[in-house]
Each structure stands twice: as structure tokens, then as C-alpha cells.
C-alpha positions as semicolon CSV with decimal commas, in nm:
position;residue;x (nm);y (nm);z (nm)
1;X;15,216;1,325;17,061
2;X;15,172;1,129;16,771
3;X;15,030;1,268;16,423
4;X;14,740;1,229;16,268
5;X;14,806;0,966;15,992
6;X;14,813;1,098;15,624
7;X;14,547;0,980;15,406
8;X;14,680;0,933;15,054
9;X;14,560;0,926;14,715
10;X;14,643;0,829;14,396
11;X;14,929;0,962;14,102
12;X;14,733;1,002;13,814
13;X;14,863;1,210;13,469
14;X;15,143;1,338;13,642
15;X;14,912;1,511;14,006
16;X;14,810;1,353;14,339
17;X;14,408;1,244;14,304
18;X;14,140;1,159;14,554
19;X;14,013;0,795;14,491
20;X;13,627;0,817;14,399
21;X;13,611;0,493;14,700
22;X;13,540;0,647;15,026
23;X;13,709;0,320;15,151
24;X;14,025;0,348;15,328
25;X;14,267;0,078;15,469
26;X;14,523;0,162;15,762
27;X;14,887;0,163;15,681
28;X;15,110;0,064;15,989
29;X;15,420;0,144;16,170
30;X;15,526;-0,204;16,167
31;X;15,784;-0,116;16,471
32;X;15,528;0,047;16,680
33;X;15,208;-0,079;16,535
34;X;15,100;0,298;16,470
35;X;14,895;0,425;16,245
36;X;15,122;0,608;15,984
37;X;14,859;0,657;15,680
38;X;14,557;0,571;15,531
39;X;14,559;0,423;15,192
40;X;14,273;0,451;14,950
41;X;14,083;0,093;14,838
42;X;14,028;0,246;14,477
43;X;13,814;0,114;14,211
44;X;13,812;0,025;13,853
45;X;13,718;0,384;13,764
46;X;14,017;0,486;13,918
47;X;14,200;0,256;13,723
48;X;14,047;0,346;13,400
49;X;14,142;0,702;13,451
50;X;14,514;0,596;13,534
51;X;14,467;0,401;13,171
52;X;14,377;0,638;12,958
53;X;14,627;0,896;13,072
54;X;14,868;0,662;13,058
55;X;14,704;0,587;12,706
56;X;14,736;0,942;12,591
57;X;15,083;1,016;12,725
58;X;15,164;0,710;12,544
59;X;15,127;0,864;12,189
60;X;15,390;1,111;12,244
61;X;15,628;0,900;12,475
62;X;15,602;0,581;12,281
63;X;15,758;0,826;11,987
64;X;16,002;0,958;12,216
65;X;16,385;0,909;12,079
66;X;16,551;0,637;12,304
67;X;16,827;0,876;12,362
68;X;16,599;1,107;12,525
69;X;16,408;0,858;12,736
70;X;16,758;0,766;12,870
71;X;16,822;1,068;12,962
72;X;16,502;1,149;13,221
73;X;16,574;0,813;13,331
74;X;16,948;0,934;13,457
75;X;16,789;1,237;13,588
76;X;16,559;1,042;13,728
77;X;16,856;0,813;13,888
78;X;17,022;1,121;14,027
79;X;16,727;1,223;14,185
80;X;16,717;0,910;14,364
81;X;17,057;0,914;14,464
82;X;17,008;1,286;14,623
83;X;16,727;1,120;14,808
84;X;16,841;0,815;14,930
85;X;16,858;0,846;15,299
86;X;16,452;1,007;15,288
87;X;16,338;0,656;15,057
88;X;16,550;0,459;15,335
89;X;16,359;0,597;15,647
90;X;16,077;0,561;15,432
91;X;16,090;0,182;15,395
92;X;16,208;0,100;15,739
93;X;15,918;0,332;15,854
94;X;15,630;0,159;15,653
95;X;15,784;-0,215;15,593
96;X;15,997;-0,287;15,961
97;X;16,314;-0,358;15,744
98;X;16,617;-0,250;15,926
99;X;16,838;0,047;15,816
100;X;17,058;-0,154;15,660
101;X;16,789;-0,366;15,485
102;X;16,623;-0,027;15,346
103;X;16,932;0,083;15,205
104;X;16,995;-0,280;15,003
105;X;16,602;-0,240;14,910
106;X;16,642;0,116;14,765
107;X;16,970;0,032;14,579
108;X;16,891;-0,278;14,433
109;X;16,621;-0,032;14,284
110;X;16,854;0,179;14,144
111;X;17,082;-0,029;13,972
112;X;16,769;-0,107;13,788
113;X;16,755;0,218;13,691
114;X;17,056;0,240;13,627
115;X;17,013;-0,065;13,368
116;X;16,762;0,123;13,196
117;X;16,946;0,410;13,141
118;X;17,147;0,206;12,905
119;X;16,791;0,024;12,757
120;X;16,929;0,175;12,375
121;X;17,156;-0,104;12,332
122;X;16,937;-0,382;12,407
123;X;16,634;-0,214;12,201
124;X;16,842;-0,212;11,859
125;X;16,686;-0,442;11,617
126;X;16,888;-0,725;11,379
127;X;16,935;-0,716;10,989
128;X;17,025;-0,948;10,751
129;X;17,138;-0,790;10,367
130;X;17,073;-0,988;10,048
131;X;16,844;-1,306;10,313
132;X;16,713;-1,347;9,938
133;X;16,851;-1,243;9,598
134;X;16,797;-0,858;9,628
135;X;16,584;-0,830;9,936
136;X;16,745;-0,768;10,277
137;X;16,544;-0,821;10,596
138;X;16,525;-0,644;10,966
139;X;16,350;-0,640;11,269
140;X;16,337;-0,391;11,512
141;X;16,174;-0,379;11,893
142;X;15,857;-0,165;11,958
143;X;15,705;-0,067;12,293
144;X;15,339;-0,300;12,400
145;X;15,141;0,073;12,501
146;X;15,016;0,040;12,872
147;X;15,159;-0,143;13,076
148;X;15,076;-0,265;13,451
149;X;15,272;-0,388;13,760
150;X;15,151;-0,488;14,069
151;X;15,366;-0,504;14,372
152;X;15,388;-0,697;14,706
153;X;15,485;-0,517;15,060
154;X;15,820;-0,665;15,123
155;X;16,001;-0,480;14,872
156;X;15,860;-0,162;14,821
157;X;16,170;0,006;14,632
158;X;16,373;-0,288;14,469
159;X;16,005;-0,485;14,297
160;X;15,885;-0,169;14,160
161;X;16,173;-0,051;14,018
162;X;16,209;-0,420;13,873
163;X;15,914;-0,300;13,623
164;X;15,870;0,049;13,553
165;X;16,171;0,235;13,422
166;X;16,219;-0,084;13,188
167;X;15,884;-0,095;13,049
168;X;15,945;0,350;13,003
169;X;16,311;0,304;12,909
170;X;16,131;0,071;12,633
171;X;15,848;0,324;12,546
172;X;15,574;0,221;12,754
173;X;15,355;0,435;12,964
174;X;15,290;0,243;13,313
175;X;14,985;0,192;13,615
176;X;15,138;0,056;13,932
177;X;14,967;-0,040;14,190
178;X;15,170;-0,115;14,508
179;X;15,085;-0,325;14,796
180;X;14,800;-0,127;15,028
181;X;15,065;-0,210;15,321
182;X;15,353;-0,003;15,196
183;X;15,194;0,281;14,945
184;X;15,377;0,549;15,068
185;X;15,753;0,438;14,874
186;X;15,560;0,388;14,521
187;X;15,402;0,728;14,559
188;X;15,744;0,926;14,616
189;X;15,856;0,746;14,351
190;X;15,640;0,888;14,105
191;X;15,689;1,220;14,199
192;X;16,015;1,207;14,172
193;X;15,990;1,063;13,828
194;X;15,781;1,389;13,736
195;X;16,056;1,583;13,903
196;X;16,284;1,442;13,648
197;X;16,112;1,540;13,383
198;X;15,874;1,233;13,318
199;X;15,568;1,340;13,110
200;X;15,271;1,298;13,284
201;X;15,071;0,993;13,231
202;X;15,356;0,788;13,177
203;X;15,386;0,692;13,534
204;X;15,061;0,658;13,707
205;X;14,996;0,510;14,055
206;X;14,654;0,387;14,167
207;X;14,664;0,246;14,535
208;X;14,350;-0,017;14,662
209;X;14,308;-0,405;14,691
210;X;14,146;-0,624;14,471
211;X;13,917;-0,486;14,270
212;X;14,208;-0,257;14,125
213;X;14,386;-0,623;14,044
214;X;14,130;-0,763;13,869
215;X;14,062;-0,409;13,654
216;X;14,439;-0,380;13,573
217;X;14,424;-0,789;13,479
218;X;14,085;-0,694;13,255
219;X;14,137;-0,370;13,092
220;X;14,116;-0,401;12,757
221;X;14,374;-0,126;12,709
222;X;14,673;-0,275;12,927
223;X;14,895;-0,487;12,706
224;X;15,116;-0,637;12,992
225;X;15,070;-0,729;13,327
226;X;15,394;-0,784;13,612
227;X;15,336;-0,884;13,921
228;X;15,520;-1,002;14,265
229;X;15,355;-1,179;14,491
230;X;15,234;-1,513;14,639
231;X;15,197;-1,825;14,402
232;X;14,852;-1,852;14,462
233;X;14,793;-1,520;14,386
234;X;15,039;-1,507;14,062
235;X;14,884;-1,824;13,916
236;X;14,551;-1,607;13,935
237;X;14,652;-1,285;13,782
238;X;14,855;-1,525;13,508
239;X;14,547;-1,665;13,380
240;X;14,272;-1,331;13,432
241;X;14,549;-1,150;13,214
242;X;14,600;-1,438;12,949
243;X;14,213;-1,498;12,958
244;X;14,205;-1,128;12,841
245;X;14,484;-1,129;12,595
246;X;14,768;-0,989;12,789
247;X;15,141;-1,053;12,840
248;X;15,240;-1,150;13,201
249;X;15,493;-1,226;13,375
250;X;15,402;-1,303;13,770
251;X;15,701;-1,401;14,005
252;X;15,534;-1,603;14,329
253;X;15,669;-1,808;14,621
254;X;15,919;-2,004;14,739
255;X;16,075;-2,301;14,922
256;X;16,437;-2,203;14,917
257;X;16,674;-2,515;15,013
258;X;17,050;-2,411;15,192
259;X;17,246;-2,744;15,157
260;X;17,622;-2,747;15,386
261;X;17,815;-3,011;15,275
262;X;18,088;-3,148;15,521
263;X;18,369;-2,985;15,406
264;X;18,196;-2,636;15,426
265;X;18,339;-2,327;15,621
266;X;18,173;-2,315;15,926
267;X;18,197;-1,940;15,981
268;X;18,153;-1,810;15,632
269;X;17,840;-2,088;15,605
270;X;17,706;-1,983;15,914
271;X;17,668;-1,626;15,854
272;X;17,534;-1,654;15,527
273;X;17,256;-1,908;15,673
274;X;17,176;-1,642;15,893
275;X;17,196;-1,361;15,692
276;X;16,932;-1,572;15,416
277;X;16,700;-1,702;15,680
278;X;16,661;-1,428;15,936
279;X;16,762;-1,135;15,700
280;X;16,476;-0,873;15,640
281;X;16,232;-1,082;15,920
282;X;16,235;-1,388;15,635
283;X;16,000;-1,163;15,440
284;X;16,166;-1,257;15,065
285;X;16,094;-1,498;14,857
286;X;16,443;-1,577;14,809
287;X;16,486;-1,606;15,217
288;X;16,683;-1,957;15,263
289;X;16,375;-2,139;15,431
290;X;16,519;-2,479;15,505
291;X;16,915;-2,562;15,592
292;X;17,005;-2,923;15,510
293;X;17,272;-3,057;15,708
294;X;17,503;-3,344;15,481
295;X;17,661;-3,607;15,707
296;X;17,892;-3,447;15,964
297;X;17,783;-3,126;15,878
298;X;17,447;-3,195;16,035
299;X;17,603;-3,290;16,418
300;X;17,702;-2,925;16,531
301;X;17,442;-2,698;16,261
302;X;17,165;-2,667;16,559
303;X;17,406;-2,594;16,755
304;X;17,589;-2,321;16,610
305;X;17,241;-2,161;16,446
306;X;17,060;-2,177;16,821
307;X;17,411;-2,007;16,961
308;X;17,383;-1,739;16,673
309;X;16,975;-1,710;16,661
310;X;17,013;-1,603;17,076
311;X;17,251;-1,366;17,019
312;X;17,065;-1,145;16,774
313;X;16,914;-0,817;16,851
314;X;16,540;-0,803;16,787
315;X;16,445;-0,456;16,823
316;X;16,240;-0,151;16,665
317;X;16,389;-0,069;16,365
318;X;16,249;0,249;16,339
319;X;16,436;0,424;16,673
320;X;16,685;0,128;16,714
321;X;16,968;0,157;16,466
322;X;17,162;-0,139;16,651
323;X;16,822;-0,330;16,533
324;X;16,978;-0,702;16,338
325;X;16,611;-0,783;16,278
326;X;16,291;-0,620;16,267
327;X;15,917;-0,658;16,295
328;X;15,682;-0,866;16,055
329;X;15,447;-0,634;15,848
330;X;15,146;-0,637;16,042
331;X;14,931;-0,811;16,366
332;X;14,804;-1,054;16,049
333;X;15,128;-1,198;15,971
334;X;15,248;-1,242;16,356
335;X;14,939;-1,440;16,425
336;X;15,016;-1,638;16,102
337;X;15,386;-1,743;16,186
338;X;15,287;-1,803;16,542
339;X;15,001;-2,085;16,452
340;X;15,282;-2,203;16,166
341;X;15,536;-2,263;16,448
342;X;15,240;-2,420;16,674
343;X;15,157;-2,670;16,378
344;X;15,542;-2,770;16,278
345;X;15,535;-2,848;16,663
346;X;15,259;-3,085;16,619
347;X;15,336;-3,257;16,316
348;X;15,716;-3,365;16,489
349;X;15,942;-3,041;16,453
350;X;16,125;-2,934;16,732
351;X;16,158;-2,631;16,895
352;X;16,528;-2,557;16,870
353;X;16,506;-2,182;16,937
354;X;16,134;-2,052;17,008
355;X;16,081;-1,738;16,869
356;X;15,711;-1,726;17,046
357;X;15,899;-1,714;17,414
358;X;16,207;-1,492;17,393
359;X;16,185;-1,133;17,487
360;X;16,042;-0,909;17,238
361;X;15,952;-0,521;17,239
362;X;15,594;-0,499;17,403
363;X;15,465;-0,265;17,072
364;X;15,509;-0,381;16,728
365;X;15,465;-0,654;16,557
366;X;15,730;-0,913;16,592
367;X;15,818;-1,265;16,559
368;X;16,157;-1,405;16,800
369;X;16,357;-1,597;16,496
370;X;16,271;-1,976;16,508
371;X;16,466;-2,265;16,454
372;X;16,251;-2,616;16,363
373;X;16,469;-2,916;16,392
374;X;16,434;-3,240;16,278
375;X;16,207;-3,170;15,966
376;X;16,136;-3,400;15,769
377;X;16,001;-3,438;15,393
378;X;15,673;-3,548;15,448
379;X;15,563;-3,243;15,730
380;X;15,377;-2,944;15,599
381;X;15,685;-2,742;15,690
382;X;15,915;-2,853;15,438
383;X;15,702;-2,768;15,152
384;X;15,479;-2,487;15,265
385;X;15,622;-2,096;15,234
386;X;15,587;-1,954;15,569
387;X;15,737;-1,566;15,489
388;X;15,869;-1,529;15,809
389;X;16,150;-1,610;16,088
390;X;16,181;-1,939;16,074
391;X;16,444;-2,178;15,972
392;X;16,384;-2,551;15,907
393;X;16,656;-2,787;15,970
394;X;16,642;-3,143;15,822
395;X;16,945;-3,411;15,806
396;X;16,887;-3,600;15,425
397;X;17,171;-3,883;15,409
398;X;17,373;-3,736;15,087
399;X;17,308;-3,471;14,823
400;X;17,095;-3,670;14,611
401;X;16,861;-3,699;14,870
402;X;16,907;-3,326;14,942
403;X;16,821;-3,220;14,604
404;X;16,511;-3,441;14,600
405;X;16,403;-3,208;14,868
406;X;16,404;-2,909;14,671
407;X;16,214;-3,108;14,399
408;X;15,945;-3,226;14,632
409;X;15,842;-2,864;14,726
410;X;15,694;-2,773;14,399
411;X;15,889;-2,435;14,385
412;X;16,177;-2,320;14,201
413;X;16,339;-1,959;14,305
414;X;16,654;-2,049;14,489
415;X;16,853;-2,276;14,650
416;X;17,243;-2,286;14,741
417;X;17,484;-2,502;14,858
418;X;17,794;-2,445;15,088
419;X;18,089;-2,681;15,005
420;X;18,501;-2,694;14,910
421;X;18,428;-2,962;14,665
422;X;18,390;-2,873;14,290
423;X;18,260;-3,183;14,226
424;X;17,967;-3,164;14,479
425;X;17,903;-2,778;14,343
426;X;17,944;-2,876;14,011
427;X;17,612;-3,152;14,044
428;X;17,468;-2,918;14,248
429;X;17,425;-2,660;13,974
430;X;17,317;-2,916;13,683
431;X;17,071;-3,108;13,930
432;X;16,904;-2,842;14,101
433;X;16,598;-2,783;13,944
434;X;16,571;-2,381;14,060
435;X;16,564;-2,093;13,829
436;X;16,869;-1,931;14,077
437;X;17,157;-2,128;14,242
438;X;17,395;-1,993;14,482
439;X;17,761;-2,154;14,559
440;X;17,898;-2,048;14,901
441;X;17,615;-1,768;14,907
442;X;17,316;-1,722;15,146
443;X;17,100;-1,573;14,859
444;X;17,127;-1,612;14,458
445;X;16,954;-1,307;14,357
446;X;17,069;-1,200;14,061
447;X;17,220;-0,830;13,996
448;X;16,986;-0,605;13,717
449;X;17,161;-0,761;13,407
450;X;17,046;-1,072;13,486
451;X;16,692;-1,177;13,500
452;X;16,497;-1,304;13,817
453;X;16,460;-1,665;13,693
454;X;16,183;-1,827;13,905
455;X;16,102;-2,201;13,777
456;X;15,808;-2,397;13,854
457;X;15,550;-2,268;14,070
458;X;15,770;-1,925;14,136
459;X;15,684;-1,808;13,802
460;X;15,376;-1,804;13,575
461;X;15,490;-1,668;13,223
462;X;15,809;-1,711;12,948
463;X;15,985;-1,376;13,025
464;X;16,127;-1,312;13,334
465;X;16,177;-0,947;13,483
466;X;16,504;-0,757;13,510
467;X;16,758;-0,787;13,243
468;X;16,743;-0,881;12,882
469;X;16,434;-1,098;12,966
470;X;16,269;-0,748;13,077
471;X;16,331;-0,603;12,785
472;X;16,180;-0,838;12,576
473;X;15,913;-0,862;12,803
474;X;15,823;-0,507;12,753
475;X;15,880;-0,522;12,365
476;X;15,753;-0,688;12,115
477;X;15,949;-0,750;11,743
478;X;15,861;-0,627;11,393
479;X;15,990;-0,756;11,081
């Protein structure tokens, strides 16, 4: 018998709270297509409470000695650790990532934390004795006040964790609000924080849709604004939070180009092709979108990739630990993908390995991985971010022309090429015009001490999250 799905509320000054929307929206089972929970569609009053506890805590935390922030945050990192396999089987249960997916999600997290723990370092300022005859200058770094970070559903552990225990580890008090799809990961989070001894207020998480955007992009007490998302949706929130005098930073799509050069391995290359274009349902926006096959690498690639593609096991994640690839989020994005691989059809792609026809499990909502051959520049395919299972494969006569099609896309997260020659690598790297590059990797996403370095239209902002870039994000100098 299945159980009555949970309706949640919000984390507000440090205690669960009932939205004041009578709204709810239905959070999914992606495996099964269940009902698991019902999330609240708050509203801006439930984002001005979250505010102005987060503006009251902020007084006393903003004050806090780095040295002890640090140290909730390494609580708070143990206590994460101690519940690692619950966070796991609560990703793979609300987001359709497999086991093995939800335990990458959940630790890229971490090491963020982790990161923070050592925030001290990075928040000492710089002096300079005697700049002038008998004057000496310095600057030091102080916290923005409240800040705000707003989350897609593909990552609910590592994106969060990209933003809020920097922005505390720096002094800030923070309002997250998660994607409505995958609430239930941000909420444990914050308790957890509380466990560690978090004041209240300095974590607060209001769930809902839009109207809880646009509040958190208006408020006049919110001095920064993160966000994850699409492009068309961070180019928005970039200019309602500069129109309203905030800092943002807001990471969006991408077109992510996999280039194999001839002399490539073709079991290490094919893996990692695999691994970036199939791995967590293609739901990243680092997911290698579009392989690009150089001269006699291109004869065997469809091959090889429609040998591999029939061979994986598509199965519920949730009861099927032997699962290599799970469901899509919800009915929305199926339907999506499926018209996307109708219309590449149409426009001249072909159907290497159909993804609409193989057999799938009868609940759920899943997409068979998809292979699109003979893409070229000009198709809607090759530019447009389709967030799911499918794998474009075009033939470009040399890497110029390859890199050209990374250009033409408009984006500028990732792309990687596969090759023996350090010459080819080397022009790879200082042609490419992507914010990450990857040399004989699937996916160039960069550890926590590096920042996530989107280009073009992947990012909207000058700061970047993770690494130093985060901290100066969530800091700003005095002299």
C-alpha cells in the first residue's frame, strides 16, 4: 500500500512553517511516477518572513568570529557524513538519479563544505605599511547581510551546497529556495544545519514557484542573488536583481561539444562519451550534448556508441540498484525530449539508436538514450539544450571547424576533447571559447577550489560560484 504523500512546509528561523498559500504542487517519484510529497507554492509573505529572520540572525552571526563559524560548519560536515546513505536514497527517491549518481551529487556537496570550513584563509584582508610617508593602508572582507539562492531539480545536494555554507562561512545569513520538484533534500539540509548548531535564521528555506523568485529577486533587504538554472531563466533573474540593486551570479545552460580526434583511445574515449552524455539521464548542464567525430575517428563512433547505448540498463532506480540510467524528472520532460527527438528527425538527423522504441519500465518516467547522427550546424539540434538522453553526432572536417561548432551555439560551460596529440590539446584549450575544458575527460567540472566558470550565455554576472570566486562573491572589501 502506498503512503499518503507528505505535505511540506517551509524552514523559517530555525522551525518547520506552514506556507500562508493554500496552493500545493505534487512532488514525484520519478521511478514510479508516485506521488511522494506535496510542496507548498509560497508567497512573497513567506519570503519576507524568511528575510527578516534571516535579517535578525544576521546581526549576531555576521559578528560571529570566523573561527567559530568554521567550526558549526565541520559539525555541520560530520553530520552529513553520518547521514550520507539517508541524503542518497533521498535524491534517487525525489530526482531518478541512480545510486551511484546520488552519492557523486551528495559528495560533490560536501567537499563544498568542506571548502568552507577552511573560508578563514581566503577572508583575510591585505595591508600595505608606510603606501604614503607615515600612513599604512588595509582592506579587509565583510559579509553582504542576506543573501538568496535559488536552485534547479537536477542537483538537489551538490547546487545548494554550491551557495550556502560559503555565503555563512563568509557571515551571511541565507533564503534558499529549491526547485518545487526536489524540496525534500534542501529541507533536510537545513535541519541538519540547526542540528549542528546553526543559529536560527541563518539558514532559511522557503519552497514555491515564481512568485517566491521574483520576491527573493525584489526584496529590498537581499543583497545577493545565486541561482542555477536555464539561460532563459538566469538572464531574467540577472537583470530583476540588478534592476533592484543586487549582486548575482546566475549559472544557465549549455551546449557542451565532445571532440575525438583520430589518434584518441577508443575505450577510454568511449566510456567517458557515455558516461557525459547518458550519465544522470543527460540532466546537467555540463552533460556532453554533441560528440564530434575528426576524420577517421568519425567512421566507427556510431558504431561503437549504438553497440554501447543497447547494452545499457534502463531501469527504476529507486528498487533497481543494477539501474546504469534512470528516469527523467517528470511526465513534462518525457513529452519534451520525445517531440525534441521527433523534430531532429525532421530537420535531417538520424535515428541511430531510438530511445522512443526500446523497452522501457511501463511506470515512471523515462526516456530510452538516443543517438542523432549526421547533425549538422545549421539544425536546431546542434545549438538548442535539450536536458535529456540524447547524443548528437556530427562529422566537421578538422578541429577548426570543430571548434567553430562550439562557437556557433552561443553557450560556454564545457567542452572536451579526446586526443594523444599535445599539439591538438594544446589549441584546443587556447581556442575553445568555454569557461571549462576537459582533456581526455567526459566532464570538466571543476572540484570546490575552483570556480564553476560558465562563459557566454551559461553565466549572467562577474563572480562565479564555488571557490575563490565564491568568496568574493559573498564579500565585499573595505579599505
Amino acid at each position: 500500500m502506498t503512503a499518503s504523500p507528505t505535505d511540506l512546509g517551509n524552514f523559517i528561523g530555525g522551525s518547520l512553517a506552514a506556507s500562508k498559500s493554500p496552493g500545493f504542487g505534487d512532488v514525484f517519484n520519478p521511478s514510479s511516477g508516485e506521488v511522494i510529497a506535496r510542496v507548498p507554492f509560497s508567497t512573497a509573505l513567506d519570503v519576507d518572513d524568511a528575510v527578516a529572520n534571516a535579517r535578525e540572525a544576521f546581526s549576531a552571526w555576521g559578528e560571529a568570529p570566523a573561527p567559530r563559524r568554521a567550526g558549526i560548519l565541520f559539525r555541520y560536515k560530520e553530520l552529513l557524513e553520518a547521514h550520507f546513505p539517508e541524503l542518497t536514497r533521498l535524491v534517487t527517491l525525489e530526482n531518478g538519479k541512480t545510486l551511484a549518481e546520488s552519492e557523486g551529487d551528495v559528495r560533490r556537496g560536501i567537499e563544498v563544505v568542506e571548502f568552507a570550513c577552511g573560508a578563514a584563509h581566503l577572508l583575510k584582508g591585505e595591508s600595505l605599511p608606510q603606501i604614503s610617508k607615515e600612513i599604512d593602508a588595509c582592506s579587509t572582507r565583510e559579509p553582504l547581510g542576506v543573501c538568496a539562492g535559488i536552485t534547479p531539480f537536477n542537483f538537489p545536494a551538490m547546487v545548494p551546497m554550491w551557495m550556502f555554507p560559503l555565503a555563512v562561512a563568509c557571515g551571511n545569513t541565507f533564503v534558499l529556495k529549491p526547485s518545487e520538484k526536489v524540496p525534500q533534500t534542501a529541507m533536510r539540509f537545513a535541519g541538519l544545519f540547526l542540528e549542528a548548531g546553526g543559529p536560527p535564521g541563518v539558514l532559511n528555506v522557503v519552497n514555491g514557484g515564481r512568485e517566491v523568485v521574483e520576491r527573493l529577486c525584489t526584496h529590498p533587504d537581499i543583497a545577493a542573488v545565486s541561482f542555477v538554472g536555464s539561460s532563459h531563466v538566469a538572464e531574467r533573474v540577472y537583470q530583476l536583481g540588478c534592476q533592484h540593486g543586487k549582486r548575482v551570479q546566475a549559472a544557465g545552460g549549455a551546449k557542451n561539444v565532445m571532440v575525438v580526434m583520430p589518434d584518441a583511445n577508443p575505450d577510454s574515449t568511449l566510456r567517458a562519451i557515455m558516461g557525459a552524455a547518458f550519465g544522470c539521464a543527460g540532466q546537467r548542464c555540463m552533460a556532453g550534448s554533441i560528440v564530434l567525430g575528426i576524420g577517421e575517428a568519425a567512421a566507427g563512433i556510431t558504431k561503437r556508441l549504438r553497440e554501447a547505448v543497447g547494452a545499457m540498463k534502463v531501469l527504476p532506480t529507486d528498487t533497481c540498484p543494477e539501474s546504469e540510467m534512470g528516469p527523467v524528472i517528470d511526465a513534462a520532460a518525457r513529452d519534451r525530449l520525445l517531440a525534441s527527438i521527433a523534430a531532429a528527425e525532421s530537420e535531417g538527423a538520424r535515428i541511430a539508436a531510438d530511445g522512443r522504441s526500446r523497452t522501457l519500465p511501463d511506470r515512471g518516467f523515462f526516456v530510452g538514450p538516443t543517438l542523432l547522427d549526421g547533425v549538422t550546424p545549421d539544425m536546431n539540434v546542434a545549438s538548442a539544450e535539450l536536458f535529456g538522453p540524447v547524443l548528437s553526432i556530427g562529422c566537421p572536417e578538422n578541429l577548426d571547424d570543430a571548434i567553430e561548432w562550439i562557437h556557433a551555439s552561443g553557450y560556454g560551460n564545457g567542452a572536451v576533447i579526446f586526443t594523444q596529440n599535445g599539439a591538438a590539446a594544446r589549441k584546443f584549450v587556447r581556442e575553445a571559447a568555454c569557461g571549462m575544458i576537459g582533456v581526455n575527460v567526459g566532464v570538466p567540472a571543476p572540484m570546490a577550489v575552483f570556480s564553476f566558470s560558465g562563459w557566454n550565455k551559461s553565466f549572467y554576472g562577474d563572480l562565479h560560484v564555488q571557490g575563490s570566486e565564491g568568496i568574493s562573491f559573498y564579500t565585499r572589501q573595505k579599505v
